Amino acid sequence: MKPISLSKYWMYKTVEKKATRDGYGEGLLELGKSNPKVVVLTADVGESTRVLPFQKKYPNRFVECGVAEQNMMGVAAGLALTGKIPFVSSYAVFSPGRNWDQLRVSVCYSKANVKIAGAHTGVSVGPDGATHQALEDMAITRAIPGLVVIAPCDAEETRKCTLAAAAHKGPVYFRFGREKTPVITVKQTPFKIGQANLCREGYDVTIIACGPLLHQTLMAAEMLAEQGIEAEVINSHTIKPLDAKTIVQSVKKTHCAVTVEEHQLMGGLFGAVSECLAKRYPVPVEPIGMPNKFGESGAPDELLAKYGMTKENIVKAALKAINRK
Amino acid sequence: MDLAIRQMEETANLIRQDVIKMIAQAGSGHPAGSLGMADVLTALYFGDEANLDPQKKHNPKRDRVVLSNAHICPVLYSALARRGYFPIKELMTLRRLGSRLQGHSNNHFDIGIETSGGPLSQGISQAVGMAIAGRMDKSPFHVWCLMSDGEFDEGQTWEAFMLAGKLKLGGLTALIDRNRIQISGNTEDVMPLEIFKKKLKAFNWKVIEINGHKMPLIIKAMRRAKNQSKPTAIICHTIPGKGVSFMENKYEWHGKAPNPKEAKQALEELSKL
Ligand SMILES: Cc1ncc(C[n+]2csc(CCOP(=O)(O)OP(=O)(O)O)c2C)c(N)n1
Ligand SMILES: [Mg+2]
């Protein structure tokens, strides 16, 4: 496997910064044009989920549900069972947080082709504080049979993810952040649901990341290289189904791993990777993520530093994993 | 009385007997609501108002039926079987391992069931979604959502009513089982709903109240419901456990199977009706 192409500027300060949710808004606009079955729903958070341009252009394919997430999920199931491809758009703490039962039964058990877009995930949501920072969404979605779970790494990947979700038959949950984060991938970077992307080759440690923290991960790999340690970096944008093949292949070479996610350390990427490796190829795995705590108000960078999700933390975790080999 | 009505009443009675046999055989299930809604389901599947046909169960223009209070699925299964969606003898597999007739209805088996239920009030939201899709496609189908009064304890139900009212979904009708019971007691003791009709009206729904055991009234109400410029709620006043003396109006029979002796007595009473 060859590493994917990345933006020439990803390492520099001049790298373009854009919120992943903006990639969602762009993807929806493309879908509006290309797929008449696509409809969009929101629960009074149209502005912050970036669905208003779609509403403006395709008002007849847009449903404003009011602040009623449980009903919104059910309405989406009904739309899907009648041939539509609905995109349910809200904050992840409420959707799938508040309407998990509706997601489980109305959508997944009923095999309804619904796409759920969870905004404002991770501590980097910042000033709004713990209540609005979704850190459990991957755990609660990953446990539902048949549901695909994706955490795209930047705005470009989120755009592609939106298109891929529409093309995928069956329910898909994908999450994005609030803040502007570096655009690492480019138009030509491949994106396929369930297929992880190799971003950097190495042989000392495998670092598996998802979401915008992929940028910190790549920076950490450069810092490790300065110490003579070559890290392999994998973008596991799809958490379920996990690309076990790519991960195991890499770990067979490196014999240790680090996972990086903006999510609780239980039930997310660390959980998925550990489950996979425990069964297929047990090696030491060190996790980066939220250590069983609620977040709080603050600036995104301050919060990521306080809860141990910086490139320096990733370097430390990599050294620890290597030591445990 | 015209022959068609008489035949439908007889069908409803056969469905009630199926319900007792199925639940007794399974050893668990929900008889009270199932017996109470037998007339409404008969009107739905055997009357002329709803466009439902087992030969055309994939027709995009078919009417949609959603059972939101899916615990009363025995009455739905019986109506479907008797209408020809699947063999009547399969009814006796209710709740058994490998059966298509699960403890709560689902859409996995292509037997004319549109979606899954169990968690109360999920059906009404899906019915709203279906009615919205119908409007988007300018498709002429009508959505009939079967509901129970206990579902109106759930916030989600009112969310769905609010959205349907806002969108003036004339393509949607809720057939509500107003049997005044739920698991733990009478609805007015557990969680009062009255003045129910006024509440529904306030959500911008057309509201029709009927005796849910009078076939001509059910049919007439359905006909009126199809021609509204907003969603219609038909409050069907029913007797839970209808037709079985020791079950009637007793909330204790919400979710309890009759033992063999009780089942025998129930069937005797029903066969004399
Ligand atoms: C969301 C949800 N909460 C609780 C239950 C458990 N439950 C099943 S039926 C029921 C009572 C509902 O009353 P109603 O539907 O009016 O009962 P019926 O008249 O059919 O006896 C309850 C609480 C459920 N199925 N779904
Ligand atoms: Mg009731």
XYZ file of C-alpha atoms and ligand atoms in Angstrom:
625
model
C 0.000 0.000 0.000
C 1.229 3.469 -0.894
C 0.601 6.548 1.234
C -2.192 8.796 -0.004
C -1.559 12.258 -1.379
C -1.877 15.058 1.161
C -1.963 18.808 0.844
C 1.499 20.201 0.080
C 0.999 22.666 2.896
C -0.285 20.449 5.671
C 2.876 20.908 7.733
C 3.039 24.690 7.405
C 1.326 27.535 9.200
C -0.105 28.643 5.858
C -2.240 25.519 5.571
C -5.869 26.342 4.771
C -8.154 26.091 7.794
C -11.790 25.248 7.503
C -14.377 23.669 9.801
C -15.383 20.117 8.924
C -19.047 21.152 9.167
C -18.444 23.446 6.184
C -17.497 20.381 4.176
C -20.889 18.941 5.107
C -22.709 22.022 3.827
C -20.786 21.840 0.538
C -21.426 18.126 0.152
C -25.144 18.644 0.665
C -25.247 21.320 -2.038
C -23.601 18.930 -4.482
C -26.074 16.225 -3.550
C -28.974 18.634 -3.946
C -28.029 18.925 -7.576
C -27.022 15.347 -8.297
C -29.558 13.340 -6.297
C -33.224 14.379 -6.128
C -33.882 11.823 -3.397
C -31.723 13.699 -0.900
C -33.689 15.660 1.704
C -32.343 17.538 4.717
C -33.801 17.874 8.204
C -32.716 19.988 11.100
C -33.957 20.853 14.588
C -33.490 24.624 14.794
C -29.713 24.414 14.315
C -29.604 24.968 10.554
C -27.012 27.719 10.741
C -24.453 25.878 12.854
C -24.871 22.595 10.966
C -24.367 24.502 7.684
C -27.539 23.287 6.003
C -29.063 26.703 5.241
C -27.607 27.001 1.712
C -29.324 23.684 0.906
C -32.584 24.977 2.360
C -32.345 28.136 0.294
C -31.743 26.275 -2.933
C -34.062 23.303 -2.331
C -36.794 24.530 0.041
C -39.154 21.704 -0.907
C -36.630 19.103 0.153
C -35.948 20.603 3.539
C -37.819 19.975 6.798
C -37.405 22.295 9.769
C -38.528 20.107 12.668
C -38.194 22.650 15.459
C -36.314 21.717 18.614
C -37.566 18.122 18.525
C -34.790 15.638 17.817
C -36.700 12.472 18.705
C -39.420 13.271 16.219
C -36.857 14.375 13.629
C -35.163 10.969 13.674
C -38.503 9.202 13.265
C -39.618 11.525 10.474
C -36.337 10.776 8.701
C -37.036 7.043 9.003
C -40.489 7.552 7.498
C -39.004 9.570 4.635
C -36.379 6.896 4.000
C -38.934 4.099 4.034
C -40.756 6.055 1.320
C -37.723 6.295 -0.944
C -35.951 9.455 0.229
C -32.351 9.801 1.448
C -32.709 12.013 4.520
C -29.819 13.780 6.258
C -30.609 14.416 9.924
C -28.592 17.434 11.007
C -28.075 18.509 14.594
C -25.572 18.596 17.436
C -24.314 15.124 18.229
C -25.112 15.509 21.943
C -28.793 15.693 20.941
C -28.746 13.588 17.790
C -27.834 10.726 18.279
C -27.626 11.679 21.990
C -31.259 12.369 22.764
C -32.806 10.279 19.995
C -30.716 7.128 20.282
C -33.775 4.898 20.741
C -35.318 6.325 17.566
C -32.011 5.770 15.766
C -31.870 2.206 17.044
C -35.419 1.136 16.207
C -37.031 3.518 13.685
C -33.834 3.751 11.628
C -31.490 0.805 12.151
C -33.851 -2.012 13.113
C -36.242 -0.915 10.365
C -33.364 -0.741 7.870
C -34.202 2.835 6.946
C -31.657 4.558 4.708
C -31.047 7.540 6.988
C -27.841 9.606 7.295
C -27.139 11.228 10.645
C -24.770 14.180 10.790
C -23.555 14.960 14.308
C -22.104 18.428 14.716
C -20.084 19.889 17.574
C -18.116 16.814 18.549
C -15.059 16.816 20.796
C -13.810 19.159 23.515
C -12.679 21.571 20.799
C -16.313 22.743 20.627
C -14.907 25.040 23.316
C -16.762 27.832 25.118
C -20.226 26.197 25.147
C -18.853 23.731 27.670
C -19.388 20.108 28.614
C -23.081 19.845 27.721
C -22.410 20.675 24.078
C -19.184 18.711 23.563
C -20.091 15.299 22.164
C -17.577 12.766 23.454
C -19.691 9.623 23.613
C -21.361 9.632 20.203
C -19.104 7.037 18.584
C -19.569 4.634 21.485
C -23.366 4.789 21.360
C -23.576 4.548 17.587
C -20.925 1.874 17.161
C -22.920 -0.510 19.353
C -25.940 -0.521 17.017
C -25.995 -3.364 14.477
C -25.656 -2.271 10.870
C -24.831 1.373 11.502
C -21.746 2.811 9.773
C -19.738 5.290 11.892
C -17.366 7.835 10.355
C -15.172 10.641 11.743
C -13.758 12.611 8.791
C -10.436 14.393 9.324
C -10.993 17.702 7.549
C -13.498 19.732 5.536
C -12.537 18.079 2.251
C -12.899 14.592 3.664
C -16.232 15.592 5.234
C -17.475 16.729 1.825
C -16.495 13.378 0.334
C -17.956 11.561 3.320
C -21.295 13.314 2.759
C -21.368 12.153 -0.858
C -20.284 8.631 0.106
C -22.950 8.445 2.814
C -25.638 9.235 0.249
C -24.291 6.569 -2.094
C -24.109 3.963 0.691
C -27.240 1.846 1.131
C -28.129 1.833 4.824
C -27.797 4.089 7.839
C -24.615 6.125 8.338
C -23.574 8.291 11.268
C -20.821 10.829 10.760
C -19.476 13.489 13.064
C -17.754 16.806 12.686
C -16.269 19.629 14.683
C -17.140 23.242 15.203
C -13.774 24.948 14.864
C -11.663 25.625 11.804
C -9.027 22.906 11.469
C -6.263 22.321 8.892
C -7.309 20.925 5.530
C -4.908 18.015 5.208
C -6.383 16.117 2.274
C -6.873 17.245 -1.292
C -9.486 16.635 -3.949
C -7.577 13.620 -5.305
C -7.185 11.951 -1.887
C -9.254 8.783 -2.043
C -12.166 8.263 0.320
C -13.993 4.987 0.601
C -16.205 3.981 3.518
C -14.516 1.194 5.467
C -11.121 1.716 3.861
C -8.511 3.405 6.030
C -5.931 5.641 4.405
C -2.226 5.195 4.954
C -0.850 8.734 5.398
C 2.749 8.061 6.284
C 4.936 4.975 6.149
C 6.999 3.850 9.138
C 8.092 0.746 11.001
C 8.463 1.627 14.703
C 4.897 2.368 15.746
C 1.459 2.531 14.090
C -0.531 5.633 14.973
C -4.193 5.287 14.092
C -6.192 8.510 14.136
C -9.631 9.747 13.187
C -11.104 13.221 12.888
C -9.237 16.547 12.827
C -6.655 15.270 15.359
C -5.095 13.524 12.360
C -3.240 16.804 11.851
C -1.684 16.694 15.331
C -0.860 13.047 14.655
C 1.051 13.821 11.469
C 2.926 16.603 13.296
C 3.754 14.159 16.080
C 5.139 11.712 13.508
C 7.482 14.437 12.248
C 8.630 15.125 15.826
C 9.281 11.408 16.304
C 11.255 11.313 13.061
C 13.588 13.953 14.487
C 14.329 11.442 17.239
C 14.944 8.727 14.657
C 11.607 7.028 15.181
C 9.558 6.268 12.095
C 5.838 6.200 12.779
C 3.300 4.803 10.396
C 0.175 6.988 10.373
C -3.245 5.628 9.414
C -6.357 7.719 8.968
C -9.095 5.400 10.149
C -11.933 7.728 9.190
C -14.378 4.830 9.341
C -14.667 3.510 12.886
C -17.288 0.978 11.872
C -16.753 -1.140 9.916
C -13.125 -0.808 10.999
C -10.536 -1.492 8.312
C -8.972 -4.379 10.240
C -6.897 -5.474 7.290
C -4.939 -2.231 6.944
C -4.468 -1.894 10.695
C -3.313 -5.473 11.280
C -0.993 -5.321 8.288
C 0.707 -2.247 9.702
C 0.893 -3.554 13.268
C 2.483 -6.798 12.072
C 5.337 -4.588 10.958
C 5.497 -2.159 13.918
C 4.325 -4.382 16.818
C 2.723 -1.520 18.749
C 0.042 1.092 18.246
C -1.363 4.424 19.401
C -4.953 5.534 18.819
C -5.933 9.202 18.567
C -9.490 10.506 18.790
C -11.481 13.390 20.228
C -13.820 11.078 22.109
C -14.023 9.177 25.370
C -11.430 6.430 25.616
C -14.272 3.954 25.975
C -16.162 2.645 23.004
C -14.638 4.804 20.269
C -11.560 4.307 18.102
C -9.422 2.945 20.960
C -12.170 0.461 21.713
C -12.573 -0.550 18.092
C -8.824 -0.954 17.480
C -8.274 -2.825 20.747
C -11.126 -5.220 20.013
C -9.683 -5.861 16.590
C -6.085 -6.363 17.722
C -6.960 -8.431 20.804
C -8.543 -10.911 18.451
C -6.211 -10.757 15.478
C -2.774 -9.660 16.584
C -2.342 -8.569 20.214
C 0.185 -5.759 20.720
C 0.518 -2.851 23.196
C -1.893 -0.023 22.355
C -1.663 3.431 23.968
C -4.686 5.720 23.646
C -5.053 9.465 23.185
C -8.530 10.817 23.896
C -10.843 11.986 26.654
C -9.926 10.159 29.877
C -13.370 9.337 31.308
C -14.196 12.976 32.064
C -16.661 15.653 30.994
C -15.247 18.680 29.222
C -15.654 22.325 30.253
C -15.628 25.840 28.791
C -12.412 27.172 27.351
C -10.551 27.836 24.123
C -10.262 24.752 21.884
C -6.459 24.634 22.093
C -6.491 25.062 25.869
C -8.954 22.220 26.228
C -7.081 19.851 23.912
C -3.926 20.571 25.946
C -5.632 20.167 29.312
C -7.098 16.795 28.381
C -3.983 15.454 26.704
C -4.778 15.549 22.998
C -1.790 17.487 21.584
C 1.053 16.378 19.338
C 3.318 16.299 22.394
C 0.934 13.866 24.103
C 0.910 11.723 20.978
C 4.722 11.624 20.906
C 4.767 10.514 24.553
C 2.174 7.841 23.902
C 4.172 6.555 20.934
C 7.350 6.278 23.026
C 5.409 4.485 25.721
C 3.948 2.025 23.235
C 7.386 1.361 21.770
C 8.773 0.785 25.272
C 6.103 -1.776 25.988
C 6.994 -3.905 22.969
C -77.897 -3.188 7.736
C -76.021 -3.771 4.502
C -74.358 -7.059 3.882
C -70.843 -5.682 3.587
C -71.031 -4.190 7.075
C -72.396 -7.427 8.512
C -69.534 -9.367 6.896
C -66.973 -6.971 8.266
C -68.357 -7.346 11.754
C -68.053 -11.092 11.397
C -64.466 -10.691 10.230
C -63.723 -8.524 13.255
C -65.065 -11.259 15.459
C -62.894 -13.872 13.766
C -59.921 -11.580 14.276
C -60.755 -11.355 17.995
C -60.808 -15.123 18.209
C -57.439 -15.258 16.416
C -56.050 -12.787 18.942
C -57.095 -14.956 21.875
C -55.789 -18.149 20.263
C -52.470 -16.569 19.294
C -51.744 -14.987 22.660
C -52.865 -18.081 24.580
C -50.649 -20.269 22.411
C -47.675 -17.910 22.771
C -48.179 -17.658 26.521
C -47.563 -13.902 26.426
C -48.789 -10.827 24.589
C -51.240 -7.940 24.847
C -54.916 -8.911 24.569
C -56.819 -5.831 25.813
C -55.749 -3.342 23.154
C -55.712 -6.010 20.460
C -59.350 -6.961 21.090
C -60.365 -3.321 21.384
C -58.952 -2.346 17.996
C -60.257 -5.323 15.997
C -63.113 -3.290 14.507
C -60.847 -0.423 13.442
C -58.334 -2.762 11.807
C -61.122 -4.565 10.023
C -62.433 -1.264 8.667
C -58.900 -0.422 7.542
C -58.103 -3.692 5.775
C -61.556 -4.853 4.656
C -63.347 -1.550 3.981
C -63.138 0.543 0.814
C -61.485 3.612 2.286
C -57.847 2.546 2.499
C -55.987 1.540 -0.651
C -54.443 -1.719 0.572
C -54.059 -4.837 -1.516
C -51.830 -7.845 -0.810
C -51.347 -8.261 -4.553
C -49.893 -4.745 -4.752
C -47.932 -4.494 -1.552
C -44.985 -2.817 -3.319
C -47.059 -0.318 -5.273
C -45.535 3.091 -4.465
C -49.055 4.538 -4.439
C -50.391 2.110 -1.827
C -51.678 3.605 1.380
C -49.288 3.233 4.324
C -50.341 1.714 7.628
C -48.096 2.314 10.631
C -48.757 0.536 13.919
C -47.296 2.926 16.449
C -48.532 0.985 19.499
C -46.866 -2.152 18.184
C -47.644 -4.239 21.260
C -51.114 -4.835 19.797
C -49.538 -6.492 16.743
C -51.582 -9.707 17.146
C -54.607 -7.824 15.807
C -52.518 -6.486 12.908
C -51.128 -9.937 12.101
C -54.590 -11.457 12.101
C -56.027 -8.719 9.871
C -53.112 -9.094 7.438
C -53.416 -12.879 7.317
C -57.178 -12.797 6.822
C -56.743 -10.176 4.111
C -54.324 -12.519 2.306
C -50.879 -11.132 3.087
C -49.707 -14.467 4.498
C -51.232 -17.842 5.501
C -53.682 -17.769 8.409
C -52.141 -20.857 9.967
C -48.892 -18.957 10.462
C -50.673 -16.867 13.125
C -50.046 -19.610 15.655
C -46.267 -19.050 15.397
C -46.570 -15.695 17.207
C -43.546 -14.898 19.381
C -41.798 -18.196 18.586
C -38.153 -18.514 17.606
C -37.825 -18.108 13.866
C -41.334 -16.718 13.407
C -42.089 -13.825 11.090
C -44.562 -12.710 13.731
C -42.270 -11.110 16.278
C -43.448 -9.906 19.694
C -43.611 -6.395 18.258
C -44.236 -5.858 14.549
C -41.352 -5.191 12.165
C -40.747 -4.758 8.444
C -38.233 -7.540 7.903
C -40.411 -10.104 6.177
C -42.337 -8.439 3.356
C -45.741 -9.343 4.770
C -47.276 -5.924 4.318
C -45.804 -4.248 7.385
C -44.181 -0.914 6.598
C -41.939 -0.412 9.614
C -40.996 -1.547 13.115
C -42.445 -0.581 16.452
C -42.239 -1.351 20.137
C -40.908 1.805 21.726
C -44.118 3.838 21.968
C -44.667 6.890 19.773
C -41.974 6.046 17.234
C -44.637 5.124 14.693
C -46.356 8.488 14.565
C -43.096 10.261 13.673
C -42.448 7.787 10.886
C -46.008 8.231 9.652
C -45.390 11.985 9.527
C -42.216 11.320 7.492
C -44.131 9.116 5.073
C -46.817 11.769 4.628
C -44.137 14.390 3.957
C -42.531 12.117 1.348
C -45.942 11.610 -0.261
C -46.418 15.346 -0.498
C -42.916 15.898 -1.920
C -43.607 13.308 -4.623
C -47.188 14.499 -5.199
C -48.155 10.870 -4.670
C -51.816 10.285 -3.812
C -51.366 7.759 -0.991
C -52.782 8.251 2.501
C -50.952 7.381 5.724
C -52.974 5.681 8.472
C -51.236 5.638 11.821
C -52.689 3.370 14.485
C -51.966 4.710 17.946
C -52.882 4.199 21.578
C -53.843 6.728 24.233
C -50.872 5.707 26.386
C -48.603 7.021 23.624
C -49.737 10.535 24.428
C -47.669 10.395 27.628
C -44.598 10.554 25.377
C -43.153 13.915 24.379
C -42.268 12.540 20.965
C -45.950 12.087 20.131
C -46.619 15.771 20.694
C -43.513 16.700 18.704
C -44.911 14.697 15.807
C -48.359 16.240 16.186
C -46.826 19.704 16.201
C -44.884 19.098 12.987
C -47.841 17.495 11.179
C -50.012 20.404 12.273
C -47.483 22.964 11.114
C -47.157 21.290 7.707
C -50.945 20.772 7.409
C -50.419 17.170 6.372
C -53.833 16.323 4.956
C -52.433 12.969 3.843
C -52.148 11.726 7.406
C -54.738 10.220 9.729
C -54.126 8.967 13.260
C -56.565 6.303 14.420
C -56.269 6.583 18.185
C -57.332 3.803 20.520
C -58.946 5.778 23.337
C -59.486 2.778 25.599
C -58.588 4.695 28.752
C -56.123 2.100 30.030
C -52.375 1.669 30.046
C -50.053 -0.761 31.898
C -50.414 0.434 35.459
C -54.004 1.635 35.530
C -56.573 3.873 33.920
C -55.071 6.639 31.846
C -56.783 9.340 33.889
C -55.065 7.991 37.018
C -51.628 7.250 35.539
C -51.417 10.405 33.418
C -54.610 12.305 32.656
C -55.189 13.156 28.994
C -58.463 15.024 29.157
C -59.575 17.289 27.619
C -57.983 15.135 24.949
C -59.961 16.377 21.972
C -59.187 20.005 22.752
C -55.496 19.264 23.093
C -55.362 17.639 19.666
C -57.356 20.475 18.109
C -54.942 22.969 19.607
C -52.157 21.263 17.636
C -53.976 22.169 14.408
C -55.449 18.751 13.741
C -58.979 17.986 12.571
C -60.481 15.815 15.324
C -63.311 13.308 14.917
C -64.638 11.337 17.881
C -66.407 8.037 17.327
C -67.477 4.822 18.962
C -64.644 2.573 17.810
C -66.825 -0.508 17.679
C -69.448 0.810 15.231
C -68.299 -0.234 11.782
C -70.329 2.310 9.776
C -69.029 5.123 11.982
C -65.413 4.054 11.596
C -65.780 3.911 7.832
C -67.513 7.265 7.656
C -64.831 8.870 9.800
C -62.100 7.442 7.589
C -63.829 8.815 4.511
C -64.030 12.266 6.073
C -60.404 12.077 7.176
C -59.195 11.572 3.623
C -60.591 14.882 2.505
C -59.011 17.313 4.920
C -56.456 20.031 4.347
C -54.834 19.173 7.679
C -54.045 15.954 9.517
C -56.968 14.150 11.120
C -57.134 12.406 14.466
C -59.955 9.923 14.829
C -60.426 9.325 18.537
C -61.832 5.811 18.647
C -63.569 5.209 21.961
C -63.121 1.515 22.522
C -63.554 -1.046 25.249
C -60.264 -2.742 26.060
C -60.742 -6.503 25.986
C -63.923 -6.017 23.891
C -66.057 -9.144 23.640
C -64.525 -11.034 26.554
C -66.486 -10.332 29.732
C -63.702 -10.831 32.231
C -61.235 -8.715 30.234
C -63.437 -5.762 29.355
C -62.256 -2.445 30.809
C -59.644 -4.150 32.970
C -56.182 -2.664 32.655
C -54.799 -5.873 34.184
C -55.331 -7.445 30.748
C -53.068 -4.929 29.002
C -50.228 -7.425 28.704
C -51.217 -10.775 30.123
C -51.972 -14.007 28.279
C -55.120 -15.943 29.181
C -54.459 -19.412 30.605
C -56.039 -22.355 28.717
C -59.221 -22.222 30.780
C -59.606 -18.482 30.343
C -58.888 -18.775 26.633
C -61.600 -21.391 26.277
C -64.143 -19.193 28.004
C -63.072 -16.181 25.929
C -63.497 -18.110 22.689
C -66.891 -19.397 23.786
C -68.073 -15.872 24.495
C -66.703 -14.529 21.225
C -68.193 -17.309 19.129
C -71.650 -16.453 20.463
C -71.442 -12.810 19.366
C -41.067 4.201 24.941
C -41.749 3.115 25.670
N -41.845 3.155 27.024
C -42.460 2.162 27.680
C -42.978 1.090 27.023
C -43.629 -0.043 27.791
N -45.092 -0.035 27.502
C -45.646 -0.888 26.616
S -47.290 -0.659 26.423
C -47.320 0.548 27.602
C -48.624 1.207 27.991
C -49.110 2.114 26.973
O -50.477 2.344 27.074
P -51.428 1.932 25.870
O -50.620 1.843 24.667
O -52.589 2.845 25.894
O -51.804 0.449 26.312
P -53.108 -0.399 25.944
O -54.269 0.514 25.913
O -52.880 -1.080 24.648
O -53.227 -1.406 27.057
C -46.037 0.779 28.099
C -45.712 1.771 29.133
C -42.838 1.061 25.617
N -43.269 0.043 24.880
N -42.254 2.077 24.969
Mg -54.627 2.519 26.166
